[in-house]
Amino acid sequence: MASAEERRFEVLRAIVADYVSEQEPVGSKALVDRHNLGVSSATVRNDMAALEEDGYITQPHTSAGRIPTDKGYRLFVDRLSEIKPLSSAERRAIERFLEGASDLDDVLRRSVRLLAQLTRQVAVIQYPTLTNSTVRHVEVVPLTSARLMLVLITDTGRVDQRTVDLGDVISEDGVAMLRDQLNSALAGRKLADAAAKVSELPEQGPAELRDVMTRVSTVLVESLVEHPEDRLVLGGTANLTNNVADFPNSLREVLEALEEQVVVLKLLAAARNPGAVTVRIGEENEDAQMRRTSVVSIGYGSDDLLLGGMGVVGPTRMDYPGTIAAVRAVANYVGQILAGS
């Protein structure tokens, strides 16, 4: 025979399931009819009264039914012993969709679109943290005899293009020499070290390339010391408006908070381990504008290298098992693509 505590948790789990799917407060009769709880309605009513007293469920003033509180969702999430993994068909669809991506920006855009579709929530992903990246290669492409394009490629698949006006004509041999010097100085170095190295290049190169190298290094330093990890890609913001009832008087606040990238970056900062999902529910979110939302986030990358955070934002009334499974699966593929690129 299950203990009273276990039985009450089963009642809570049934309330969460019904409220998430039906969007209506749940009464004891509906629970008994829909779920095989194996006890009488009187017992269910007593269990609901106990859950309410302990703060796990509450009664919206207009209704006879009950809905879970933040505390109730937290207990439910903490006791999710198993997350139903995505089906192999779903996983193949994710893999195919992301494999078609042409570059880093495309991978990130596709990831948020996919995550927003899978969870029907707002998806967000942070650009890879570059402090850990290394320069893989610098390509120098002459656009005209006095104008070059520099293409910086990192090991995380980031490609940065900059044009440089030289103010003078450069020969093909000069371009080849410039390319060799840049790569021998920068390839394989962490971005921060590469930035320091670039500023020394004009002094070290041949005299005839000094002016060119000065212009090139000034432009390259910008690419190396930028911090695009402070940039986010968002997708599926319109999904919030499908759940207006979940945000009485606060939908606008949530949308404004999502526009303030700092708020979202703070939410993602909780996810520091690739593979480990963090769930913040309602009042657990520091930012007052996000207190009506839940945030499911995860770090993406490889086992030994965290590249950034990603996740979804939605109402506290969300399908937590499904959302956690989707966030974990997409992060896993994004990590594989970027680590392998």
mmCIF file with all atom_site columns, N, CA and C in Angstrom, residues 101-112 123-133 152 154-162 191 223 226-235 261-262 264-266 268-269 271-272 298-301 305-311 334-335 338:
data_model
loop_
_atom_site.group_PDB
_atom_site.id
_atom_site.type_symbol
_atom_site.label_atom_id
_atom_site.label_alt_id
_atom_site.label_comp_id
_atom_site.label_asym_id
_atom_site.label_entity_id
_atom_site.label_seq_id
_atom_site.pdbx_PDB_ins_code
_atom_site.Cartn_x
_atom_site.Cartn_y
_atom_site.Cartn_z
_atom_site.occupancy
_atom_site.B_iso_or_equiv
_atom_site.pdbx_formal_charge
_atom_site.auth_seq_id
_atom_site.auth_comp_id
_atom_site.auth_asym_id
_atom_site.auth_atom_id
_atom_site.pdbx_PDB_model_num
ATOM 1   N N  . ALA A 1 101 ? 22.584 22.961 -41.928 1.00 0.00 ? 101 ALA A N  1
ATOM 2   C CA . ALA A 1 101 ? 23.020 24.338 -41.665 1.00 0.00 ? 101 ALA A CA 1
ATOM 3   C C  . ALA A 1 101 ? 24.338 24.640 -42.366 1.00 0.00 ? 101 ALA A C  1
ATOM 4   N N  . SER A 1 102 ? 24.452 25.894 -42.861 1.00 0.00 ? 102 SER A N  1
ATOM 5   C CA . SER A 1 102 ? 25.634 26.235 -43.655 1.00 0.00 ? 102 SER A CA 1
ATOM 6   C C  . SER A 1 102 ? 26.756 26.827 -42.821 1.00 0.00 ? 102 SER A C  1
ATOM 7   N N  . ASP A 1 103 ? 26.426 27.539 -41.732 1.00 0.00 ? 103 ASP A N  1
ATOM 8   C CA . ASP A 1 103 ? 27.488 28.125 -40.906 1.00 0.00 ? 103 ASP A CA 1
ATOM 9   C C  . ASP A 1 103 ? 26.938 28.302 -39.495 1.00 0.00 ? 103 ASP A C  1
ATOM 10  N N  . LEU A 1 104 ? 27.742 28.895 -38.631 1.00 0.00 ? 104 LEU A N  1
ATOM 11  C CA . LEU A 1 104 ? 27.360 29.026 -37.224 1.00 0.00 ? 104 LEU A CA 1
ATOM 12  C C  . LEU A 1 104 ? 26.024 29.764 -37.062 1.00 0.00 ? 104 LEU A C  1
ATOM 13  N N  . ASP A 1 105 ? 25.875 30.907 -37.749 1.00 0.00 ? 105 ASP A N  1
ATOM 14  C CA . ASP A 1 105 ? 24.626 31.673 -37.612 1.00 0.00 ? 105 ASP A CA 1
ATOM 15  C C  . ASP A 1 105 ? 23.428 30.816 -37.983 1.00 0.00 ? 105 ASP A C  1
ATOM 16  N N  . ASP A 1 106 ? 23.595 30.036 -39.044 1.00 0.00 ? 106 ASP A N  1
ATOM 17  C CA . ASP A 1 106 ? 22.504 29.184 -39.525 1.00 0.00 ? 106 ASP A CA 1
ATOM 18  C C  . ASP A 1 106 ? 22.196 28.080 -38.508 1.00 0.00 ? 106 ASP A C  1
ATOM 19  N N  . VAL A 1 107 ? 23.238 27.503 -37.920 1.00 0.00 ? 107 VAL A N  1
ATOM 20  C CA . VAL A 1 107 ? 23.033 26.462 -36.882 1.00 0.00 ? 107 VAL A CA 1
ATOM 21  C C  . VAL A 1 107 ? 22.201 27.044 -35.741 1.00 0.00 ? 107 VAL A C  1
ATOM 22  N N  . LEU A 1 108 ? 22.558 28.251 -35.296 1.00 0.00 ? 108 LEU A N  1
ATOM 23  C CA . LEU A 1 108 ? 21.859 28.842 -34.153 1.00 0.00 ? 108 LEU A CA 1
ATOM 24  C C  . LEU A 1 108 ? 20.420 29.209 -34.515 1.00 0.00 ? 108 LEU A C  1
ATOM 25  N N  . ARG A 1 109 ? 20.237 29.770 -35.701 1.00 0.00 ? 109 ARG A N  1
ATOM 26  C CA . ARG A 1 109 ? 18.867 30.132 -36.125 1.00 0.00 ? 109 ARG A CA 1
ATOM 27  C C  . ARG A 1 109 ? 17.984 28.897 -36.241 1.00 0.00 ? 109 ARG A C  1
ATOM 28  N N  . ARG A 1 110 ? 18.538 27.857 -36.850 1.00 0.00 ? 110 ARG A N  1
ATOM 29  C CA . ARG A 1 110 ? 17.762 26.618 -36.997 1.00 0.00 ? 110 ARG A CA 1
ATOM 30  C C  . ARG A 1 110 ? 17.449 26.013 -35.624 1.00 0.00 ? 110 ARG A C  1
ATOM 31  N N  . SER A 1 111 ? 18.406 26.094 -34.707 1.00 0.00 ? 111 SER A N  1
ATOM 32  C CA . SER A 1 111 ? 18.208 25.495 -33.380 1.00 0.00 ? 111 SER A CA 1
ATOM 33  C C  . SER A 1 111 ? 17.054 26.141 -32.641 1.00 0.00 ? 111 SER A C  1
ATOM 34  N N  . VAL A 1 112 ? 16.992 27.484 -32.663 1.00 0.00 ? 112 VAL A N  1
ATOM 35  C CA . VAL A 1 112 ? 15.891 28.129 -31.927 1.00 0.00 ? 112 VAL A CA 1
ATOM 36  C C  . VAL A 1 112 ? 14.553 27.858 -32.610 1.00 0.00 ? 112 VAL A C  1
ATOM 37  N N  . ALA A 1 123 ? 12.144 30.008 -27.650 1.00 0.00 ? 123 ALA A N  1
ATOM 38  C CA . ALA A 1 123 ? 13.458 29.364 -27.541 1.00 0.00 ? 123 ALA A CA 1
ATOM 39  C C  . ALA A 1 123 ? 14.539 30.432 -27.621 1.00 0.00 ? 123 ALA A C  1
ATOM 40  N N  . VAL A 1 124 ? 15.634 30.194 -26.926 1.00 0.00 ? 124 VAL A N  1
ATOM 41  C CA . VAL A 1 124 ? 16.717 31.176 -26.920 1.00 0.00 ? 124 VAL A CA 1
ATOM 42  C C  . VAL A 1 124 ? 18.050 30.442 -26.894 1.00 0.00 ? 124 VAL A C  1
ATOM 43  N N  . ILE A 1 125 ? 19.017 30.969 -27.634 1.00 0.00 ? 125 ILE A N  1
ATOM 44  C CA . ILE A 1 125 ? 20.349 30.362 -27.629 1.00 0.00 ? 125 ILE A CA 1
ATOM 45  C C  . ILE A 1 125 ? 21.384 31.490 -27.638 1.00 0.00 ? 125 ILE A C  1
ATOM 46  N N  . GLN A 1 126 ? 22.445 31.254 -26.900 1.00 0.00 ? 126 GLN A N  1
ATOM 47  C CA . GLN A 1 126 ? 23.503 32.239 -26.768 1.00 0.00 ? 126 GLN A CA 1
ATOM 48  C C  . GLN A 1 126 ? 24.606 31.910 -27.775 1.00 0.00 ? 126 GLN A C  1
ATOM 49  N N  . TYR A 1 127 ? 25.175 32.953 -28.389 1.00 0.00 ? 127 TYR A N  1
ATOM 50  C CA . TYR A 1 127 ? 26.315 32.704 -29.280 1.00 0.00 ? 127 TYR A CA 1
ATOM 51  C C  . TYR A 1 127 ? 27.428 32.032 -28.493 1.00 0.00 ? 127 TYR A C  1
ATOM 52  N N  . PRO A 1 128 ? 28.226 31.176 -29.142 1.00 0.00 ? 128 PRO A N  1
ATOM 53  C CA . PRO A 1 128 ? 29.289 30.487 -28.409 1.00 0.00 ? 128 PRO A CA 1
ATOM 54  C C  . PRO A 1 128 ? 30.243 31.467 -27.728 1.00 0.00 ? 128 PRO A C  1
ATOM 55  N N  . THR A 1 129 ? 30.639 31.115 -26.521 1.00 0.00 ? 129 THR A N  1
ATOM 56  C CA . THR A 1 129 ? 31.613 31.914 -25.789 1.00 0.00 ? 129 THR A CA 1
ATOM 57  C C  . THR A 1 129 ? 32.949 31.776 -26.500 1.00 0.00 ? 129 THR A C  1
ATOM 58  N N  . LEU A 1 130 ? 33.522 32.908 -26.835 1.00 0.00 ? 130 LEU A N  1
ATOM 59  C CA . LEU A 1 130 ? 34.717 32.843 -27.672 1.00 0.00 ? 130 LEU A CA 1
ATOM 60  C C  . LEU A 1 130 ? 36.007 32.809 -26.880 1.00 0.00 ? 130 LEU A C  1
ATOM 61  N N  . THR A 1 131 ? 35.928 33.074 -25.576 1.00 0.00 ? 131 THR A N  1
ATOM 62  C CA . THR A 1 131 ? 37.170 33.071 -24.799 1.00 0.00 ? 131 THR A CA 1
ATOM 63  C C  . THR A 1 131 ? 37.847 31.702 -24.910 1.00 0.00 ? 131 THR A C  1
ATOM 64  N N  . ASN A 1 132 ? 37.034 30.667 -25.162 1.00 0.00 ? 132 ASN A N  1
ATOM 65  C CA . ASN A 1 132 ? 37.608 29.320 -25.273 1.00 0.00 ? 132 ASN A CA 1
ATOM 66  C C  . ASN A 1 132 ? 38.014 28.960 -26.699 1.00 0.00 ? 132 ASN A C  1
ATOM 67  N N  . SER A 1 133 ? 37.631 29.812 -27.682 1.00 0.00 ? 133 SER A N  1
ATOM 68  C CA . SER A 1 133 ? 37.873 29.412 -29.070 1.00 0.00 ? 133 SER A CA 1
ATOM 69  C C  . SER A 1 133 ? 39.307 29.677 -29.486 1.00 0.00 ? 133 SER A C  1
ATOM 70  N N  . LEU A 1 152 ? 38.244 35.284 -40.824 1.00 0.00 ? 152 LEU A N  1
ATOM 71  C CA . LEU A 1 152 ? 38.777 34.633 -39.619 1.00 0.00 ? 152 LEU A CA 1
ATOM 72  C C  . LEU A 1 152 ? 37.890 33.429 -39.290 1.00 0.00 ? 152 LEU A C  1
ATOM 73  N N  . THR A 1 154 ? 37.255 30.182 -36.690 1.00 0.00 ? 154 THR A N  1
ATOM 74  C CA . THR A 1 154 ? 37.643 29.610 -35.393 1.00 0.00 ? 154 THR A CA 1
ATOM 75  C C  . THR A 1 154 ? 37.243 28.141 -35.331 1.00 0.00 ? 154 THR A C  1
ATOM 76  N N  . ASP A 1 155 ? 37.750 27.467 -34.296 1.00 0.00 ? 155 ASP A N  1
ATOM 77  C CA . ASP A 1 155 ? 37.457 26.030 -34.170 1.00 0.00 ? 155 ASP A CA 1
ATOM 78  C C  . ASP A 1 155 ? 36.013 25.782 -33.758 1.00 0.00 ? 155 ASP A C  1
ATOM 79  N N  . THR A 1 156 ? 35.265 26.829 -33.352 1.00 0.00 ? 156 THR A N  1
ATOM 80  C CA . THR A 1 156 ? 33.850 26.610 -33.016 1.00 0.00 ? 156 THR A CA 1
ATOM 81  C C  . THR A 1 156 ? 32.971 26.862 -34.227 1.00 0.00 ? 156 THR A C  1
ATOM 82  N N  . GLY A 1 157 ? 33.602 27.014 -35.398 1.00 0.00 ? 157 GLY A N  1
ATOM 83  C CA . GLY A 1 157 ? 32.810 27.157 -36.616 1.00 0.00 ? 157 GLY A CA 1
ATOM 84  C C  . GLY A 1 157 ? 32.396 28.590 -36.904 1.00 0.00 ? 157 GLY A C  1
ATOM 85  N N  . ARG A 1 158 ? 32.882 29.515 -36.101 1.00 0.00 ? 158 ARG A N  1
ATOM 86  C CA . ARG A 1 158 ? 32.528 30.912 -36.361 1.00 0.00 ? 158 ARG A CA 1
ATOM 87  C C  . ARG A 1 158 ? 33.360 31.440 -37.521 1.00 0.00 ? 158 ARG A C  1
ATOM 88  N N  . VAL A 1 159 ? 32.718 32.177 -38.403 1.00 0.00 ? 159 VAL A N  1
ATOM 89  C CA . VAL A 1 159 ? 33.418 32.774 -39.544 1.00 0.00 ? 159 VAL A CA 1
ATOM 90  C C  . VAL A 1 159 ? 33.153 34.266 -39.495 1.00 0.00 ? 159 VAL A C  1
ATOM 91  N N  . ASP A 1 160 ? 34.213 35.047 -39.406 1.00 0.00 ? 160 ASP A N  1
ATOM 92  C CA . ASP A 1 160 ? 34.060 36.499 -39.332 1.00 0.00 ? 160 ASP A CA 1
ATOM 93  C C  . ASP A 1 160 ? 34.732 37.125 -40.541 1.00 0.00 ? 160 ASP A C  1
ATOM 94  N N  . GLN A 1 161 ? 34.007 37.945 -41.276 1.00 0.00 ? 161 GLN A N  1
ATOM 95  C CA . GLN A 1 161 ? 34.589 38.568 -42.483 1.00 0.00 ? 161 GLN A CA 1
ATOM 96  C C  . GLN A 1 161 ? 34.717 40.074 -42.281 1.00 0.00 ? 161 GLN A C  1
ATOM 97  N N  . ARG A 1 162 ? 35.864 40.602 -42.652 1.00 0.00 ? 162 ARG A N  1
ATOM 98  C CA . ARG A 1 162 ? 36.083 42.058 -42.566 1.00 0.00 ? 162 ARG A CA 1
ATOM 99  C C  . ARG A 1 162 ? 36.777 42.522 -43.839 1.00 0.00 ? 162 ARG A C  1
ATOM 100 N N  . LEU A 1 191 ? 41.711 33.096 -28.781 1.00 0.00 ? 191 LEU A N  1
ATOM 101 C CA . LEU A 1 191 ? 41.416 34.413 -29.336 1.00 0.00 ? 191 LEU A CA 1
ATOM 102 C C  . LEU A 1 191 ? 42.089 35.561 -28.592 1.00 0.00 ? 191 LEU A C  1
ATOM 103 N N  . SER A 1 223 ? 37.832 41.843 -34.656 1.00 0.00 ? 223 SER A N  1
ATOM 104 C CA . SER A 1 223 ? 37.207 40.508 -34.747 1.00 0.00 ? 223 SER A CA 1
ATOM 105 C C  . SER A 1 223 ? 37.579 39.651 -33.550 1.00 0.00 ? 223 SER A C  1
ATOM 106 N N  . GLU A 1 226 ? 35.906 41.147 -29.991 1.00 0.00 ? 226 GLU A N  1
ATOM 107 C CA . GLU A 1 226 ? 34.455 41.293 -29.844 1.00 0.00 ? 226 GLU A CA 1
ATOM 108 C C  . GLU A 1 226 ? 33.922 40.228 -28.894 1.00 0.00 ? 226 GLU A C  1
ATOM 109 N N  . HIS A 1 227 ? 32.744 40.470 -28.335 1.00 0.00 ? 227 HIS A N  1
ATOM 110 C CA . HIS A 1 227 ? 32.166 39.452 -27.438 1.00 0.00 ? 227 HIS A CA 1
ATOM 111 C C  . HIS A 1 227 ? 30.790 39.034 -27.910 1.00 0.00 ? 227 HIS A C  1
ATOM 112 N N  . PRO A 1 228 ? 30.714 38.301 -29.019 1.00 0.00 ? 228 PRO A N  1
ATOM 113 C CA . PRO A 1 228 ? 29.374 37.937 -29.486 1.00 0.00 ? 228 PRO A CA 1
ATOM 114 C C  . PRO A 1 228 ? 28.673 36.969 -28.550 1.00 0.00 ? 228 PRO A C  1
ATOM 115 N N  . GLU A 1 229 ? 29.372 36.436 -27.516 1.00 0.00 ? 229 GLU A N  1
ATOM 116 C CA . GLU A 1 229 ? 28.629 35.565 -26.587 1.00 0.00 ? 229 GLU A CA 1
ATOM 117 C C  . GLU A 1 229 ? 27.563 36.356 -25.838 1.00 0.00 ? 229 GLU A C  1
ATOM 118 N N  . ASP A 1 230 ? 27.644 37.703 -25.915 1.00 0.00 ? 230 ASP A N  1
ATOM 119 C CA . ASP A 1 230 ? 26.582 38.511 -25.323 1.00 0.00 ? 230 ASP A CA 1
ATOM 120 C C  . ASP A 1 230 ? 25.405 38.650 -26.274 1.00 0.00 ? 230 ASP A C  1
ATOM 121 N N  . ARG A 1 231 ? 25.500 38.004 -27.440 1.00 0.00 ? 231 ARG A N  1
ATOM 122 C CA . ARG A 1 231 ? 24.394 38.070 -28.397 1.00 0.00 ? 231 ARG A CA 1
ATOM 123 C C  . ARG A 1 231 ? 23.529 36.826 -28.272 1.00 0.00 ? 231 ARG A C  1
ATOM 124 N N  . LEU A 1 232 ? 22.256 37.018 -28.498 1.00 0.00 ? 232 LEU A N  1
ATOM 125 C CA . LEU A 1 232 ? 21.308 35.910 -28.387 1.00 0.00 ? 232 LEU A CA 1
ATOM 126 C C  . LEU A 1 232 ? 20.506 35.780 -29.668 1.00 0.00 ? 232 LEU A C  1
ATOM 127 N N  . VAL A 1 233 ? 20.054 34.570 -29.931 1.00 0.00 ? 233 VAL A N  1
ATOM 128 C CA . VAL A 1 233 ? 19.081 34.365 -30.998 1.00 0.00 ? 233 VAL A CA 1
ATOM 129 C C  . VAL A 1 233 ? 17.807 33.884 -30.321 1.00 0.00 ? 233 VAL A C  1
ATOM 130 N N  . LEU A 1 234 ? 16.690 34.549 -30.613 1.00 0.00 ? 234 LEU A N  1
ATOM 131 C CA . LEU A 1 234 ? 15.405 34.154 -30.032 1.00 0.00 ? 234 LEU A CA 1
ATOM 132 C C  . LEU A 1 234 ? 14.497 33.624 -31.124 1.00 0.00 ? 234 LEU A C  1
ATOM 133 N N  . GLY A 1 235 ? 13.636 32.693 -30.772 1.00 0.00 ? 235 GLY A N  1
ATOM 134 C CA . GLY A 1 235 ? 12.674 32.177 -31.742 1.00 0.00 ? 235 GLY A CA 1
ATOM 135 C C  . GLY A 1 235 ? 11.366 31.845 -31.049 1.00 0.00 ? 235 GLY A C  1
ATOM 136 N N  . GLN A 1 261 ? 18.457 41.673 -23.452 1.00 0.00 ? 261 GLN A N  1
ATOM 137 C CA . GLN A 1 261 ? 19.278 40.464 -23.527 1.00 0.00 ? 261 GLN A CA 1
ATOM 138 C C  . GLN A 1 261 ? 19.949 40.135 -22.187 1.00 0.00 ? 261 GLN A C  1
ATOM 139 N N  . VAL A 1 262 ? 20.245 41.167 -21.402 1.00 0.00 ? 262 VAL A N  1
ATOM 140 C CA . VAL A 1 262 ? 20.928 40.947 -20.117 1.00 0.00 ? 262 VAL A CA 1
ATOM 141 C C  . VAL A 1 262 ? 20.117 39.989 -19.244 1.00 0.00 ? 262 VAL A C  1
ATOM 142 N N  . VAL A 1 264 ? 17.970 37.688 -20.159 1.00 0.00 ? 264 VAL A N  1
ATOM 143 C CA . VAL A 1 264 ? 17.980 36.320 -20.680 1.00 0.00 ? 264 VAL A CA 1
ATOM 144 C C  . VAL A 1 264 ? 19.362 35.691 -20.470 1.00 0.00 ? 264 VAL A C  1
ATOM 145 N N  . LEU A 1 265 ? 20.413 36.476 -20.664 1.00 0.00 ? 265 LEU A N  1
ATOM 146 C CA . LEU A 1 265 ? 21.765 35.941 -20.439 1.00 0.00 ? 265 LEU A CA 1
ATOM 147 C C  . LEU A 1 265 ? 21.915 35.483 -18.999 1.00 0.00 ? 265 LEU A C  1
ATOM 148 N N  . LYS A 1 266 ? 21.303 36.236 -18.076 1.00 0.00 ? 266 LYS A N  1
ATOM 149 C CA . LYS A 1 266 ? 21.374 35.867 -16.654 1.00 0.00 ? 266 LYS A CA 1
ATOM 150 C C  . LYS A 1 266 ? 20.664 34.530 -16.433 1.00 0.00 ? 266 LYS A C  1
ATOM 151 N N  . LEU A 1 268 ? 20.316 32.153 -18.633 1.00 0.00 ? 268 LEU A N  1
ATOM 152 C CA . LEU A 1 268 ? 21.096 31.074 -19.239 1.00 0.00 ? 268 LEU A CA 1
ATOM 153 C C  . LEU A 1 268 ? 22.375 30.795 -18.442 1.00 0.00 ? 268 LEU A C  1
ATOM 154 N N  . ALA A 1 269 ? 22.821 31.792 -17.684 1.00 0.00 ? 269 ALA A N  1
ATOM 155 C CA . ALA A 1 269 ? 24.077 31.625 -16.945 1.00 0.00 ? 269 ALA A CA 1
ATOM 156 C C  . ALA A 1 269 ? 23.962 30.504 -15.912 1.00 0.00 ? 269 ALA A C  1
ATOM 157 N N  . ALA A 1 271 ? 22.924 27.656 -16.458 1.00 0.00 ? 271 ALA A N  1
ATOM 158 C CA . ALA A 1 271 ? 23.248 26.368 -17.093 1.00 0.00 ? 271 ALA A CA 1
ATOM 159 C C  . ALA A 1 271 ? 24.733 26.353 -17.443 1.00 0.00 ? 271 ALA A C  1
ATOM 160 N N  . ARG A 1 272 ? 25.532 25.825 -16.552 1.00 0.00 ? 272 ARG A N  1
ATOM 161 C CA . ARG A 1 272 ? 26.969 25.873 -16.786 1.00 0.00 ? 272 ARG A CA 1
ATOM 162 C C  . ARG A 1 272 ? 27.552 24.529 -17.208 1.00 0.00 ? 272 ARG A C  1
ATOM 163 N N  . ILE A 1 298 ? 20.048 24.818 -20.503 1.00 0.00 ? 298 ILE A N  1
ATOM 164 C CA . ILE A 1 298 ? 21.099 23.797 -20.536 1.00 0.00 ? 298 ILE A CA 1
ATOM 165 C C  . ILE A 1 298 ? 22.331 24.436 -21.175 1.00 0.00 ? 298 ILE A C  1
ATOM 166 N N  . GLY A 1 299 ? 23.497 23.947 -20.817 1.00 0.00 ? 299 GLY A N  1
ATOM 167 C CA . GLY A 1 299 ? 24.714 24.384 -21.509 1.00 0.00 ? 299 GLY A CA 1
ATOM 168 C C  . GLY A 1 299 ? 24.921 23.486 -22.722 1.00 0.00 ? 299 GLY A C  1
ATOM 169 N N  . TYR A 1 300 ? 25.437 24.046 -23.809 1.00 0.00 ? 300 TYR A N  1
ATOM 170 C CA . TYR A 1 300 ? 25.744 23.193 -24.961 1.00 0.00 ? 300 TYR A CA 1
ATOM 171 C C  . TYR A 1 300 ? 27.235 23.272 -25.251 1.00 0.00 ? 300 TYR A C  1
ATOM 172 N N  . GLY A 1 301 ? 27.761 22.220 -25.846 1.00 0.00 ? 301 GLY A N  1
ATOM 173 C CA . GLY A 1 301 ? 29.201 22.145 -26.132 1.00 0.00 ? 301 GLY A CA 1
ATOM 174 C C  . GLY A 1 301 ? 29.598 20.686 -26.107 1.00 0.00 ? 301 GLY A C  1
ATOM 175 N N  . LEU A 1 305 ? 34.173 21.272 -22.933 1.00 0.00 ? 305 LEU A N  1
ATOM 176 C CA . LEU A 1 305 ? 34.158 22.656 -23.408 1.00 0.00 ? 305 LEU A CA 1
ATOM 177 C C  . LEU A 1 305 ? 32.734 23.181 -23.504 1.00 0.00 ? 305 LEU A C  1
ATOM 178 N N  . LEU A 1 306 ? 32.390 24.087 -22.591 1.00 0.00 ? 306 LEU A N  1
ATOM 179 C CA . LEU A 1 306 ? 31.067 24.707 -22.626 1.00 0.00 ? 306 LEU A CA 1
ATOM 180 C C  . LEU A 1 306 ? 31.123 25.876 -23.597 1.00 0.00 ? 306 LEU A C  1
ATOM 181 N N  . LEU A 1 307 ? 30.253 25.871 -24.599 1.00 0.00 ? 307 LEU A N  1
ATOM 182 C CA . LEU A 1 307 ? 30.270 26.951 -25.599 1.00 0.00 ? 307 LEU A CA 1
ATOM 183 C C  . LEU A 1 307 ? 29.263 28.046 -25.268 1.00 0.00 ? 307 LEU A C  1
ATOM 184 N N  . GLY A 1 308 ? 28.129 27.681 -24.670 1.00 0.00 ? 308 GLY A N  1
ATOM 185 C CA . GLY A 1 308 ? 27.114 28.688 -24.376 1.00 0.00 ? 308 GLY A CA 1
ATOM 186 C C  . GLY A 1 308 ? 25.902 28.030 -23.746 1.00 0.00 ? 308 GLY A C  1
ATOM 187 N N  . GLY A 1 309 ? 24.850 28.829 -23.553 1.00 0.00 ? 309 GLY A N  1
ATOM 188 C CA . GLY A 1 309 ? 23.619 28.310 -22.959 1.00 0.00 ? 309 GLY A CA 1
ATOM 189 C C  . GLY A 1 309 ? 22.486 28.383 -23.955 1.00 0.00 ? 309 GLY A C  1
ATOM 190 N N  . MET A 1 310 ? 21.486 27.534 -23.759 1.00 0.00 ? 310 MET A N  1
ATOM 191 C CA . MET A 1 310 ? 20.282 27.601 -24.587 1.00 0.00 ? 310 MET A CA 1
ATOM 192 C C  . MET A 1 310 ? 19.116 27.124 -23.739 1.00 0.00 ? 310 MET A C  1
ATOM 193 N N  . GLY A 1 311 ? 17.905 27.416 -24.187 1.00 0.00 ? 311 GLY A N  1
ATOM 194 C CA . GLY A 1 311 ? 16.770 26.938 -23.410 1.00 0.00 ? 311 GLY A CA 1
ATOM 195 C C  . GLY A 1 311 ? 15.463 27.486 -23.924 1.00 0.00 ? 311 GLY A C  1
ATOM 196 N N  . VAL A 1 334 ? 23.476 20.325 -31.242 1.00 0.00 ? 334 VAL A N  1
ATOM 197 C CA . VAL A 1 334 ? 24.197 21.569 -31.512 1.00 0.00 ? 334 VAL A CA 1
ATOM 198 C C  . VAL A 1 334 ? 25.646 21.436 -31.023 1.00 0.00 ? 334 VAL A C  1
ATOM 199 N N  . GLY A 1 335 ? 25.801 20.845 -29.837 1.00 0.00 ? 335 GLY A N  1
ATOM 200 C CA . GLY A 1 335 ? 27.154 20.625 -29.286 1.00 0.00 ? 335 GLY A CA 1
ATOM 201 C C  . GLY A 1 335 ? 27.993 19.755 -30.218 1.00 0.00 ? 335 GLY A C  1
ATOM 202 N N  . LEU A 1 338 ? 28.904 21.747 -33.497 1.00 0.00 ? 338 LEU A N  1
ATOM 203 C CA . LEU A 1 338 ? 29.903 22.804 -33.336 1.00 0.00 ? 338 LEU A CA 1
ATOM 204 C C  . LEU A 1 338 ? 31.243 22.244 -32.883 1.00 0.00 ? 338 LEU A C  1
#
